[in-house]
Amino acid sequence: MSKWVEIRDAIENEIKVSGVAEEVRKNILAALANEAVPAVEAFLNKFAAGVQAEAANETGWCKVRDAVVIPYAIQAIMWVSKYVINRTLAETQPA
């Protein structure tokens, strides 16, 4: 067995024993919920506001799409994303 394989196996065993992988997952989820989601939500809200503002210059389907469909689709996607992240975070926290 090569030295590299021994080192790799030792690192893998240490990670499994210490539970680093679970802690990393929790930290990533927390950062995602606390930092990434608000930034993405702010961007998408600005985008939806811009699309709604352009709806005044549109007619027919394009007006409905810009005034209603796109903004509500963005809100629905953000709500589902936040719900999933928060639910996952709540279930990974110790009881």
PDB file of N, CA, C and O in Angstrom, residues 2-3 13 17 19-20 23 26 29-30 32 40 42 46 50-51 56 58 63 74 76-77 83-85 88 90 93:
ATOM      1  N   SER A   2       0.556   2.201  -0.817  1.00  0.00           N
ATOM      2  CA  SER A   2       1.384   3.401  -0.911  1.00  0.00           C
ATOM      3  C   SER A   2       1.152   4.320   0.293  1.00  0.00           C
ATOM      4  O   SER A   2       0.159   4.204   1.008  1.00  0.00           O
ATOM      5  N   LYS A   3       2.080   5.202   0.469  1.00  0.00           N
ATOM      6  CA  LYS A   3       1.988   6.144   1.579  1.00  0.00           C
ATOM      7  C   LYS A   3       0.767   7.055   1.421  1.00  0.00           C
ATOM      8  O   LYS A   3       0.111   7.397   2.396  1.00  0.00           O
ATOM      9  N   ASN A  13     -10.793   8.352   8.046  1.00  0.00           N
ATOM     10  CA  ASN A  13     -11.204   7.783   9.329  1.00  0.00           C
ATOM     11  C   ASN A  13     -11.365   8.870  10.377  1.00  0.00           C
ATOM     12  O   ASN A  13     -12.287   8.822  11.194  1.00  0.00           O
ATOM     13  N   VAL A  17     -14.867   9.781  12.355  1.00  0.00           N
ATOM     14  CA  VAL A  17     -14.921   9.677  13.807  1.00  0.00           C
ATOM     15  C   VAL A  17     -15.317  10.998  14.439  1.00  0.00           C
ATOM     16  O   VAL A  17     -16.140  11.052  15.351  1.00  0.00           O
ATOM     17  N   GLY A  19     -16.970  13.556  13.187  1.00  0.00           N
ATOM     18  CA  GLY A  19     -18.230  14.141  12.766  1.00  0.00           C
ATOM     19  C   GLY A  19     -18.074  15.484  12.083  1.00  0.00           C
ATOM     20  O   GLY A  19     -18.973  16.303  12.119  1.00  0.00           O
ATOM     21  N   VAL A  20     -16.946  15.725  11.480  1.00  0.00           N
ATOM     22  CA  VAL A  20     -16.701  17.004  10.810  1.00  0.00           C
ATOM     23  C   VAL A  20     -17.685  17.214   9.662  1.00  0.00           C
ATOM     24  O   VAL A  20     -18.171  18.306   9.436  1.00  0.00           O
ATOM     25  N   GLU A  23     -20.942  18.679  10.853  1.00  0.00           N
ATOM     26  CA  GLU A  23     -20.751  20.067  11.287  1.00  0.00           C
ATOM     27  C   GLU A  23     -20.591  20.995  10.081  1.00  0.00           C
ATOM     28  O   GLU A  23     -21.121  22.110  10.073  1.00  0.00           O
ATOM     29  N   LYS A  26     -24.014  21.605   8.587  1.00  0.00           N
ATOM     30  CA  LYS A  26     -24.776  22.563   9.390  1.00  0.00           C
ATOM     31  C   LYS A  26     -24.292  23.987   9.144  1.00  0.00           C
ATOM     32  O   LYS A  26     -25.093  24.906   9.021  1.00  0.00           O
ATOM     33  N   LEU A  29     -25.450  25.167   5.672  1.00  0.00           N
ATOM     34  CA  LEU A  29     -26.878  25.492   5.688  1.00  0.00           C
ATOM     35  C   LEU A  29     -27.146  26.803   6.418  1.00  0.00           C
ATOM     36  O   LEU A  29     -27.961  27.617   5.978  1.00  0.00           O
ATOM     37  N   ALA A  30     -26.460  27.008   7.538  1.00  0.00           N
ATOM     38  CA  ALA A  30     -26.650  28.251   8.294  1.00  0.00           C
ATOM     39  C   ALA A  30     -26.194  29.454   7.476  1.00  0.00           C
ATOM     40  O   ALA A  30     -26.868  30.490   7.442  1.00  0.00           O
ATOM     41  N   LEU A  32     -26.023  29.613   4.253  1.00  0.00           N
ATOM     42  CA  LEU A  32     -26.976  29.738   3.152  1.00  0.00           C
ATOM     43  C   LEU A  32     -28.233  30.467   3.623  1.00  0.00           C
ATOM     44  O   LEU A  32     -28.707  31.395   2.957  1.00  0.00           O
ATOM     45  N   VAL A  40     -29.955  36.884  -2.403  1.00  0.00           N
ATOM     46  CA  VAL A  40     -30.674  36.434  -3.590  1.00  0.00           C
ATOM     47  C   VAL A  40     -32.093  37.002  -3.597  1.00  0.00           C
ATOM     48  O   VAL A  40     -32.601  37.447  -4.628  1.00  0.00           O
ATOM     49  N   ALA A  42     -33.136  39.818  -2.234  1.00  0.00           N
ATOM     50  CA  ALA A  42     -33.083  41.237  -2.575  1.00  0.00           C
ATOM     51  C   ALA A  42     -32.912  41.433  -4.075  1.00  0.00           C
ATOM     52  O   ALA A  42     -33.580  42.286  -4.683  1.00  0.00           O
ATOM     53  N   LYS A  46     -35.766  43.124  -6.668  1.00  0.00           N
ATOM     54  CA  LYS A  46     -35.470  44.230  -7.584  1.00  0.00           C
ATOM     55  C   LYS A  46     -35.799  43.846  -9.022  1.00  0.00           C
ATOM     56  O   LYS A  46     -36.346  44.641  -9.779  1.00  0.00           O
ATOM     57  N   GLY A  50     -38.621  45.580 -11.434  1.00  0.00           N
ATOM     58  CA  GLY A  50     -38.291  46.086 -12.760  1.00  0.00           C
ATOM     59  C   GLY A  50     -39.192  45.512 -13.834  1.00  0.00           C
ATOM     60  O   GLY A  50     -39.648  46.230 -14.733  1.00  0.00           O
ATOM     61  N   VAL A  51     -39.487  44.231 -13.724  1.00  0.00           N
ATOM     62  CA  VAL A  51     -40.370  43.583 -14.695  1.00  0.00           C
ATOM     63  C   VAL A  51     -41.779  44.157 -14.576  1.00  0.00           C
ATOM     64  O   VAL A  51     -42.442  44.437 -15.576  1.00  0.00           O
ATOM     65  N   ALA A  56     -46.228  48.176 -17.718  1.00  0.00           N
ATOM     66  CA  ALA A  56     -47.053  49.315 -18.138  1.00  0.00           C
ATOM     67  C   ALA A  56     -46.912  49.584 -19.627  1.00  0.00           C
ATOM     68  O   ALA A  56     -47.839  50.118 -20.257  1.00  0.00           O
ATOM     69  N   GLU A  58     -46.423  47.199 -21.928  1.00  0.00           N
ATOM     70  CA  GLU A  58     -46.733  45.980 -22.667  1.00  0.00           C
ATOM     71  C   GLU A  58     -48.236  45.868 -22.902  1.00  0.00           C
ATOM     72  O   GLU A  58     -49.034  46.574 -22.280  1.00  0.00           O
ATOM     73  N   LYS A  63     -48.106  41.746 -20.977  1.00  0.00           N
ATOM     74  CA  LYS A  63     -48.474  42.567 -19.825  1.00  0.00           C
ATOM     75  C   LYS A  63     -48.811  41.672 -18.629  1.00  0.00           C
ATOM     76  O   LYS A  63     -48.365  41.927 -17.512  1.00  0.00           O
ATOM     77  N   ILE A  74     -41.525  34.218  -8.925  1.00  0.00           N
ATOM     78  CA  ILE A  74     -40.322  34.504  -8.140  1.00  0.00           C
ATOM     79  C   ILE A  74     -40.624  34.406  -6.653  1.00  0.00           C
ATOM     80  O   ILE A  74     -39.861  33.804  -5.885  1.00  0.00           O
ATOM     81  N   ALA A  76     -42.989  32.643  -5.220  1.00  0.00           N
ATOM     82  CA  ALA A  76     -43.239  31.240  -4.879  1.00  0.00           C
ATOM     83  C   ALA A  76     -41.934  30.453  -4.770  1.00  0.00           C
ATOM     84  O   ALA A  76     -41.746  29.673  -3.829  1.00  0.00           O
ATOM     85  N   ILE A  77     -41.027  30.669  -5.704  1.00  0.00           N
ATOM     86  CA  ILE A  77     -39.747  29.966  -5.668  1.00  0.00           C
ATOM     87  C   ILE A  77     -38.955  30.347  -4.426  1.00  0.00           C
ATOM     88  O   ILE A  77     -38.365  29.493  -3.759  1.00  0.00           O
ATOM     89  N   TYR A  83     -38.389  27.872   2.854  1.00  0.00           N
ATOM     90  CA  TYR A  83     -39.044  26.848   3.664  1.00  0.00           C
ATOM     91  C   TYR A  83     -38.185  25.595   3.760  1.00  0.00           C
ATOM     92  O   TYR A  83     -37.983  25.052   4.848  1.00  0.00           O
ATOM     93  N   VAL A  84     -37.664  25.146   2.630  1.00  0.00           N
ATOM     94  CA  VAL A  84     -36.844  23.929   2.613  1.00  0.00           C
ATOM     95  C   VAL A  84     -35.572  24.127   3.429  1.00  0.00           C
ATOM     96  O   VAL A  84     -35.198  23.270   4.237  1.00  0.00           O
ATOM     97  N   ILE A  85     -34.912  25.252   3.250  1.00  0.00           N
ATOM     98  CA  ILE A  85     -33.669  25.513   3.986  1.00  0.00           C
ATOM     99  C   ILE A  85     -33.943  25.603   5.479  1.00  0.00           C
ATOM    100  O   ILE A  85     -33.233  24.987   6.288  1.00  0.00           O
ATOM    101  N   THR A  88     -34.856  22.172   6.914  1.00  0.00           N
ATOM    102  CA  THR A  88     -33.663  21.329   7.010  1.00  0.00           C
ATOM    103  C   THR A  88     -32.792  21.774   8.172  1.00  0.00           C
ATOM    104  O   THR A  88     -32.278  20.939   8.926  1.00  0.00           O
ATOM    105  N   ALA A  90     -33.801  23.289  10.901  1.00  0.00           N
ATOM    106  CA  ALA A  90     -34.479  22.936  12.153  1.00  0.00           C
ATOM    107  C   ALA A  90     -34.304  21.452  12.486  1.00  0.00           C
ATOM    108  O   ALA A  90     -34.138  21.102  13.653  1.00  0.00           O
ATOM    109  N   GLN A  93     -30.638  20.703  13.813  1.00  0.00           N
ATOM    110  CA  GLN A  93     -30.250  21.256  15.113  1.00  0.00           C
ATOM    111  C   GLN A  93     -30.476  20.208  16.188  1.00  0.00           C
ATOM    112  O   GLN A  93     -31.450  19.455  16.138  1.00  0.00           O
TER     113      GLN A  93
END
